[in-house]
CSV table of C-alpha atoms in Angstrom, one decimal:
chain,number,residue,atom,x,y,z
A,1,UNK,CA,-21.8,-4.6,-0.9
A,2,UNK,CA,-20.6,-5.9,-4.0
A,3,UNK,CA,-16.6,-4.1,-5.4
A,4,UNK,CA,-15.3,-5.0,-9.2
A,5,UNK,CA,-11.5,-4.3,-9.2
A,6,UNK,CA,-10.3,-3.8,-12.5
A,7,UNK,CA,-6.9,-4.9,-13.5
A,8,UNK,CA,-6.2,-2.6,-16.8
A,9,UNK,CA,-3.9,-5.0,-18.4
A,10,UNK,CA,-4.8,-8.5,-20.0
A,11,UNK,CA,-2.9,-10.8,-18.0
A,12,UNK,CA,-5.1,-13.4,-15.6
A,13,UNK,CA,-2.8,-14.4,-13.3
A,14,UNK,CA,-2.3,-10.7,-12.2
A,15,UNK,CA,-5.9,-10.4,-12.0
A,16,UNK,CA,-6.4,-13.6,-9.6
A,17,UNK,CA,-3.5,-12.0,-7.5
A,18,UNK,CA,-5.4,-8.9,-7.1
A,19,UNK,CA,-8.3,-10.2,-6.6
A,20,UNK,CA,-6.7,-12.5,-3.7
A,21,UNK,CA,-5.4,-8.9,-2.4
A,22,UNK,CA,-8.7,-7.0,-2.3
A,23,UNK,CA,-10.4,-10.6,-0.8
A,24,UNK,CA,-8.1,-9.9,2.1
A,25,UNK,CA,-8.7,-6.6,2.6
A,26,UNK,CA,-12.4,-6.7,2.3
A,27,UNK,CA,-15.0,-6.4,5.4
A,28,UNK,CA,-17.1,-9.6,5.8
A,29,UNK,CA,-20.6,-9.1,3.8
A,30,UNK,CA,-18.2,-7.5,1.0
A,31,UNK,CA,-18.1,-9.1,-2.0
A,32,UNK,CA,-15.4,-8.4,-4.4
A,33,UNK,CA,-15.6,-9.1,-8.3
A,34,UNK,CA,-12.2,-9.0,-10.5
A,35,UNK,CA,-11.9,-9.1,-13.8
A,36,UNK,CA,-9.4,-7.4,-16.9
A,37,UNK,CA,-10.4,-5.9,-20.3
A,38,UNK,CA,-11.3,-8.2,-23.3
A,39,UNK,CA,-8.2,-6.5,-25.1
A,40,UNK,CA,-5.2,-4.6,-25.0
A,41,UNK,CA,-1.6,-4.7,-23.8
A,42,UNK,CA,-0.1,-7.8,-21.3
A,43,UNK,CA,1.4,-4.8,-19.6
A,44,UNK,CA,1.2,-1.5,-19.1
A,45,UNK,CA,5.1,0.1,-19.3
A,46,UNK,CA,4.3,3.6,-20.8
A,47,UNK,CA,2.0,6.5,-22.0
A,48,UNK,CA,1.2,4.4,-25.3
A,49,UNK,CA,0.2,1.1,-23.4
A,50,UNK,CA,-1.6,3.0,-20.6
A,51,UNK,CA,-4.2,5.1,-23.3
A,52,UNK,CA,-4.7,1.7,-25.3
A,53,UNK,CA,-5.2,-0.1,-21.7
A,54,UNK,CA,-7.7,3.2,-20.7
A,55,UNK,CA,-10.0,2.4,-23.9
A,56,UNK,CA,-9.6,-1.2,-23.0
A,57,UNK,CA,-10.9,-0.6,-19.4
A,58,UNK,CA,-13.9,1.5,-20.4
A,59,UNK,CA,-15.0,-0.7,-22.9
A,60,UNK,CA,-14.8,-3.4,-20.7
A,61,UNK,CA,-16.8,-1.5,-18.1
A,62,UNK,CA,-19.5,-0.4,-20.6
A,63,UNK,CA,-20.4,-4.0,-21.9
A,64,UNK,CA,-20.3,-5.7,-18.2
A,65,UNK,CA,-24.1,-7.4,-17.2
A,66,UNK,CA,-23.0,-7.9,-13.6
A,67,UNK,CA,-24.0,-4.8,-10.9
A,68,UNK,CA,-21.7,-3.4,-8.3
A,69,UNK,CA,-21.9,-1.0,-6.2
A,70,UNK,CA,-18.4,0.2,-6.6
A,71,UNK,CA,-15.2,0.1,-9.0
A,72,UNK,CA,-11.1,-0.3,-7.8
A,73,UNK,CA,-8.9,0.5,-10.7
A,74,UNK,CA,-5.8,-1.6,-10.1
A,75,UNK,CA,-3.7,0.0,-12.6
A,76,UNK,CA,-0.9,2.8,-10.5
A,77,UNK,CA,-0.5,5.9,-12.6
A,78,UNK,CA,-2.4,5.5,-15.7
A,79,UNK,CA,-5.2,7.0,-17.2
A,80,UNK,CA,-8.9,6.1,-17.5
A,81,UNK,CA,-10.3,7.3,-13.9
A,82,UNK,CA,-12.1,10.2,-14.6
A,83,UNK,CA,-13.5,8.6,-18.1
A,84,UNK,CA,-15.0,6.0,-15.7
A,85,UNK,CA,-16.0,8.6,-13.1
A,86,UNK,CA,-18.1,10.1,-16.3
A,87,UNK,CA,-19.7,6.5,-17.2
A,88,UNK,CA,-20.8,4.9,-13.9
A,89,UNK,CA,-22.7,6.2,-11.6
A,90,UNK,CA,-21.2,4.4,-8.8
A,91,UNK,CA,-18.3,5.7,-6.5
A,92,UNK,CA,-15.1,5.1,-8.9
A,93,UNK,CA,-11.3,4.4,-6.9
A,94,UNK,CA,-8.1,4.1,-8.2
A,95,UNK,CA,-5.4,2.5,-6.4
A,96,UNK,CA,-2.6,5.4,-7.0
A,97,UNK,CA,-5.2,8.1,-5.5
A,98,UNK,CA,-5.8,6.0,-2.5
A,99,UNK,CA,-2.6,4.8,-1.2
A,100,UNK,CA,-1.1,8.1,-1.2
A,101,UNK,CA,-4.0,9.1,0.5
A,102,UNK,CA,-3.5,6.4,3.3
A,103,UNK,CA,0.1,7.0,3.1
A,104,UNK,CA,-0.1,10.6,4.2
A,105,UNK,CA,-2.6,9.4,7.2
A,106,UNK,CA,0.3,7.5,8.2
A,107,UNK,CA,3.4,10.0,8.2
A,108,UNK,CA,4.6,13.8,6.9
A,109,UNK,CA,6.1,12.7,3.7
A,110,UNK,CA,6.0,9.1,1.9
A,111,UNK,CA,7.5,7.4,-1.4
A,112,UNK,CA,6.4,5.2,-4.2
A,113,UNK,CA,7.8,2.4,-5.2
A,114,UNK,CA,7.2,0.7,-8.6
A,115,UNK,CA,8.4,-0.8,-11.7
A,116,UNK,CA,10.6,0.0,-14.7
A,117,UNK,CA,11.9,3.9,-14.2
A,118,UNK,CA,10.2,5.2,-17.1
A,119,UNK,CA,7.1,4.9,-14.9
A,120,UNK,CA,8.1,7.0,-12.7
A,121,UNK,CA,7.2,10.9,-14.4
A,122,UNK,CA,4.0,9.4,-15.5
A,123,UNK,CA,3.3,8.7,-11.7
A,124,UNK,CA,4.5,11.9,-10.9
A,125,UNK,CA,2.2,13.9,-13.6
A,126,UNK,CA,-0.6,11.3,-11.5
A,127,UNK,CA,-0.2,12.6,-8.7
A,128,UNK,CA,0.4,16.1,-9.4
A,129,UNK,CA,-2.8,16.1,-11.0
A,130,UNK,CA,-4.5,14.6,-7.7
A,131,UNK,CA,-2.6,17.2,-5.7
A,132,UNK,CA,-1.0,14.2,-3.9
A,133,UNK,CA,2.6,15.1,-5.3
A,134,UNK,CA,3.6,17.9,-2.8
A,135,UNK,CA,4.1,14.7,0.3
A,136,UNK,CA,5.7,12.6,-1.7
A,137,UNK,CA,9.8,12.8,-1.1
A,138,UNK,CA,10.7,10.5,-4.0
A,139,UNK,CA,9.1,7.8,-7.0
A,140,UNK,CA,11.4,5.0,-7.4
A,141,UNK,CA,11.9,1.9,-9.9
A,142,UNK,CA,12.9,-1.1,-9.5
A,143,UNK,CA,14.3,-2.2,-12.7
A,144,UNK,CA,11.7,-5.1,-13.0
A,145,UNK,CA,9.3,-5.3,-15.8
A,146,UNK,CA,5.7,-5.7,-14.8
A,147,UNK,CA,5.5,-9.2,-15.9
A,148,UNK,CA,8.7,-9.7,-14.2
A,149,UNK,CA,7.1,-9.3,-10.8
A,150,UNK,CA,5.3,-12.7,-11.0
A,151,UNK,CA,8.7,-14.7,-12.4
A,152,UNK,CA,10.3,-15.0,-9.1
A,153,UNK,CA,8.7,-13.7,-6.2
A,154,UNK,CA,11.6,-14.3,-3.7
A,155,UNK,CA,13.7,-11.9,-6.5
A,156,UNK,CA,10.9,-9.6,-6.8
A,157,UNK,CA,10.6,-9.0,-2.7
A,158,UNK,CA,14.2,-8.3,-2.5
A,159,UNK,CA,14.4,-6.0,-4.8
A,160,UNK,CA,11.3,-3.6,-3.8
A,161,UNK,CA,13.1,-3.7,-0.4
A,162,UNK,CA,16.6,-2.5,-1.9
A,163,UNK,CA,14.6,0.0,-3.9
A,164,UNK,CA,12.4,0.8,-0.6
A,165,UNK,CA,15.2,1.7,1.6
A,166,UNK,CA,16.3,4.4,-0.9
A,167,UNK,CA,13.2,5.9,-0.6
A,168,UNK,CA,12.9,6.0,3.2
A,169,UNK,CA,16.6,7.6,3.0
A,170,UNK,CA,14.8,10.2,0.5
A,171,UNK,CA,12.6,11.3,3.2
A,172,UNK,CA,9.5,8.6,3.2
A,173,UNK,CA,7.7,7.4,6.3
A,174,UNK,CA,6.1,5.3,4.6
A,175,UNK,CA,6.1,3.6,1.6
A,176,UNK,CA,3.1,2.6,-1.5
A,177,UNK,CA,3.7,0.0,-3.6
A,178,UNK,CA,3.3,1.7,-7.3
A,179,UNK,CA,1.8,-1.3,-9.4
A,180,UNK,CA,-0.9,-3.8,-8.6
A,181,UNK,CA,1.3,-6.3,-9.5
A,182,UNK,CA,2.9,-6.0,-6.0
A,183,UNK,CA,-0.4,-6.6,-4.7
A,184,UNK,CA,0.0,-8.6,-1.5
A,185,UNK,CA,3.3,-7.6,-0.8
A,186,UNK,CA,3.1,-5.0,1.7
A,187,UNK,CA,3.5,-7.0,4.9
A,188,UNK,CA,7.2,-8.5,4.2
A,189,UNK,CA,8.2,-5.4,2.7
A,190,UNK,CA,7.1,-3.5,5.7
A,191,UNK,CA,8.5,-6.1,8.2
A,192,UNK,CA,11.7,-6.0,6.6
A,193,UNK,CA,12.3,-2.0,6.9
A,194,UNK,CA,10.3,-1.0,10.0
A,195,UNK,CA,7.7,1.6,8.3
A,196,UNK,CA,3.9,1.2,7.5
A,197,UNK,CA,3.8,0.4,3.6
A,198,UNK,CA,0.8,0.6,1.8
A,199,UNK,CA,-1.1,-1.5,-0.9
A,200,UNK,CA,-3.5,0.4,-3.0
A,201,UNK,CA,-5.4,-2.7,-4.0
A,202,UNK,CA,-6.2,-2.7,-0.3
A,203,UNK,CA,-6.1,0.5,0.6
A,204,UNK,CA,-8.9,1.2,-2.3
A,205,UNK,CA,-10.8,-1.4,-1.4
A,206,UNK,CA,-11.4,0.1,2.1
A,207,UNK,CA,-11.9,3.6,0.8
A,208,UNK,CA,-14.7,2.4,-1.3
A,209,UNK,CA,-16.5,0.2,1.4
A,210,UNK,CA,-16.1,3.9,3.5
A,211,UNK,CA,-17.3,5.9,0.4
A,212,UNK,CA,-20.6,3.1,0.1
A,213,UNK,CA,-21.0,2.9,3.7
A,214,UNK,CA,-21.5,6.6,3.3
A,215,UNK,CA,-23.8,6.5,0.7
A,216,UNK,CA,-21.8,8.7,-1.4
A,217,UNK,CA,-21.0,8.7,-4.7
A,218,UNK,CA,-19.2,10.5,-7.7
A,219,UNK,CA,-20.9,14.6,-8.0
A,220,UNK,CA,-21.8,14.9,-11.8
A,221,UNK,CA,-22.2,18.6,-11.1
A,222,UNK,CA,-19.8,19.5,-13.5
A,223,UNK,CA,-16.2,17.5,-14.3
A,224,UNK,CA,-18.0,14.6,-14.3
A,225,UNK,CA,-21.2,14.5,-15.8
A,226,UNK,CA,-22.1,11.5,-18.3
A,227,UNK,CA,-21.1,11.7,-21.5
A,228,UNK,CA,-23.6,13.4,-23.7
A,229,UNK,CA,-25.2,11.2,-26.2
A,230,UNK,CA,-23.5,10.9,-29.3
A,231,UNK,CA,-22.3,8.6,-32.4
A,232,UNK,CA,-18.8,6.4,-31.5
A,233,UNK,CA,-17.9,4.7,-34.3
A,234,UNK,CA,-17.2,0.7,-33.1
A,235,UNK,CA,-17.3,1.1,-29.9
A,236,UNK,CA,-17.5,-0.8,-27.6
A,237,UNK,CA,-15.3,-2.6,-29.2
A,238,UNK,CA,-15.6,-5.9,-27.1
A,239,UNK,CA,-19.2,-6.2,-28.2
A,240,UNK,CA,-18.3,-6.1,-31.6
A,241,UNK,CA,-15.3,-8.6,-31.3
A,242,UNK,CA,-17.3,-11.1,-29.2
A,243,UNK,CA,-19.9,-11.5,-31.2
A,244,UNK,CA,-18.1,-11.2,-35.1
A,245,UNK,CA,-20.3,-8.7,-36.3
A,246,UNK,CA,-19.2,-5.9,-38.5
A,247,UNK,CA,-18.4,-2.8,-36.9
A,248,UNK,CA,-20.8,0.1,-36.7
A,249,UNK,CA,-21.9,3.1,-35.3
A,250,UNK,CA,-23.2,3.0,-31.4
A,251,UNK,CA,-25.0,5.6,-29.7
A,252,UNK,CA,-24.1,6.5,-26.3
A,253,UNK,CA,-27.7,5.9,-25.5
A,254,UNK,CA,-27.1,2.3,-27.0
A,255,UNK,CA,-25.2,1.2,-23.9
A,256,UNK,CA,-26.7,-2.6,-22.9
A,257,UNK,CA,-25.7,-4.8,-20.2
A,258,UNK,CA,-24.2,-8.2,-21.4
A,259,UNK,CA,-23.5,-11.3,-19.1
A,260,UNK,CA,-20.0,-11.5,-18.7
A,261,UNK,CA,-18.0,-13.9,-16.9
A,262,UNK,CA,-16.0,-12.6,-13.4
């Protein structure tokens, strides 16, 4: 079984730390791919950088040569699932989704937290959509920047914790970690306050692994159903910026693999 996991945002380093994360986590005979898009934002701190990264993310997917037989998107409340749910026809998981599904295996009620506080009502709308919101007693932030995370990882620890325990006073049994940038984290957060907290790198990776072991995929019924062919003016864009050719039209029908690096 072969899993991408998709950071949304541009930054490698995140991307080798998730990667390490869903390594971990993954059943022997599990392979797991990592990559992030060819553009878009370092970080993703809002509505504005999220939509950019969800473009960035499904162009990236549409121009990937490399097969897999599912997709982890590391990014915690943004946008870009269901588009990708409507493009591949292998079983699509996102990592906001999937720890609050774990988390509410694991205890009554349980809390997010996760990076600067304007995140926080986009996470909320998230999981309101998903119907996962009605569980969840509160949605911290940290104060921490996404890039901030990987400046000082003693710092960063500390501070989830502080911002943790607040959460568990809220109400939480348990607690998700609401960015993949806290990917790996979970055990010294969890041994420092005495309740299960969950990584949704890891936790998606084993939903998908369950979801392939299953031989289930996304239903196309109805919400998501490919795309009807139609024209997209210059897109995807990383086919057009990789190889310097002017933009043009593309059919959806036009879609090709291309070798890409992982």
């Amino acid at each position: 079984m072969r899993i991408l996991v998709m950071n949304p945002n541009t930054t490698v380093s995140m991307t080798a730390s998730i990667r390490a994360t869903a390594t971990a986590a993954a059943a022997p005979g599990t392979e797991i791919l990592a990559t992030e898009p060819m553009w878009g934002p370092e970080s993703i701190e809002g509505h504005f950088e999220g939509y950019l990264s969800a473009a960035a993310v499904l162009d990236r997917l549409a121009t990937l040569g490399t097969p897999f037989d599912a997709l982890v998107m590391a990014g915690f409340g943004e946008p870009g699932r269901e588009g990708a749910q409507e493009l591949l026809d292998v079983p699509v998981l996102d990592i906001t989704e999937s720890a609050a599904q774990m988390a509410m295996m694991l205890g009554h009620a349980y809390g997010v937290v996760t990076t600067l506080d304007r995140a926080v009502p986009q996470i909320q709308d998230r999981l309101l959509t998903a119907g996962l919101l009605q569980r969840c007693a509160a949605v911290r932030g940290t104060g921490l920047g996404v890039l901030e995370l990987e400046e000082d990882p003693a710092r960063t620890v500390e501070v989830i914790i502080e911002t943790a325990r607040e959460v568990v006073r809220a109400g939480a049994e348990v607690i998700c970690l609401g960015c993949g940038g806290m990917a790996g984290l979970d055990a010294e957060v969890a041994a420092a306050l005495g309740v299960p907290v969950v990584d949704g790198v890891a936790a998606a990776v084993k939903f998908a692994e369950a979801v392939v072991g299953l031989g289930l995929t996304t239903s196309t019924a109805r919400s998501f159903a490919p795309p009807r062919p139609k024209a997209i003016g210059a897109w995807p864009l990383s086919r057009h910026l990789s190889s310097g050719r002017a933009a043009g039209p593309l059919r959806a029908a036009e879609f090709s693999a291309q070798t890409s690096d992982i």
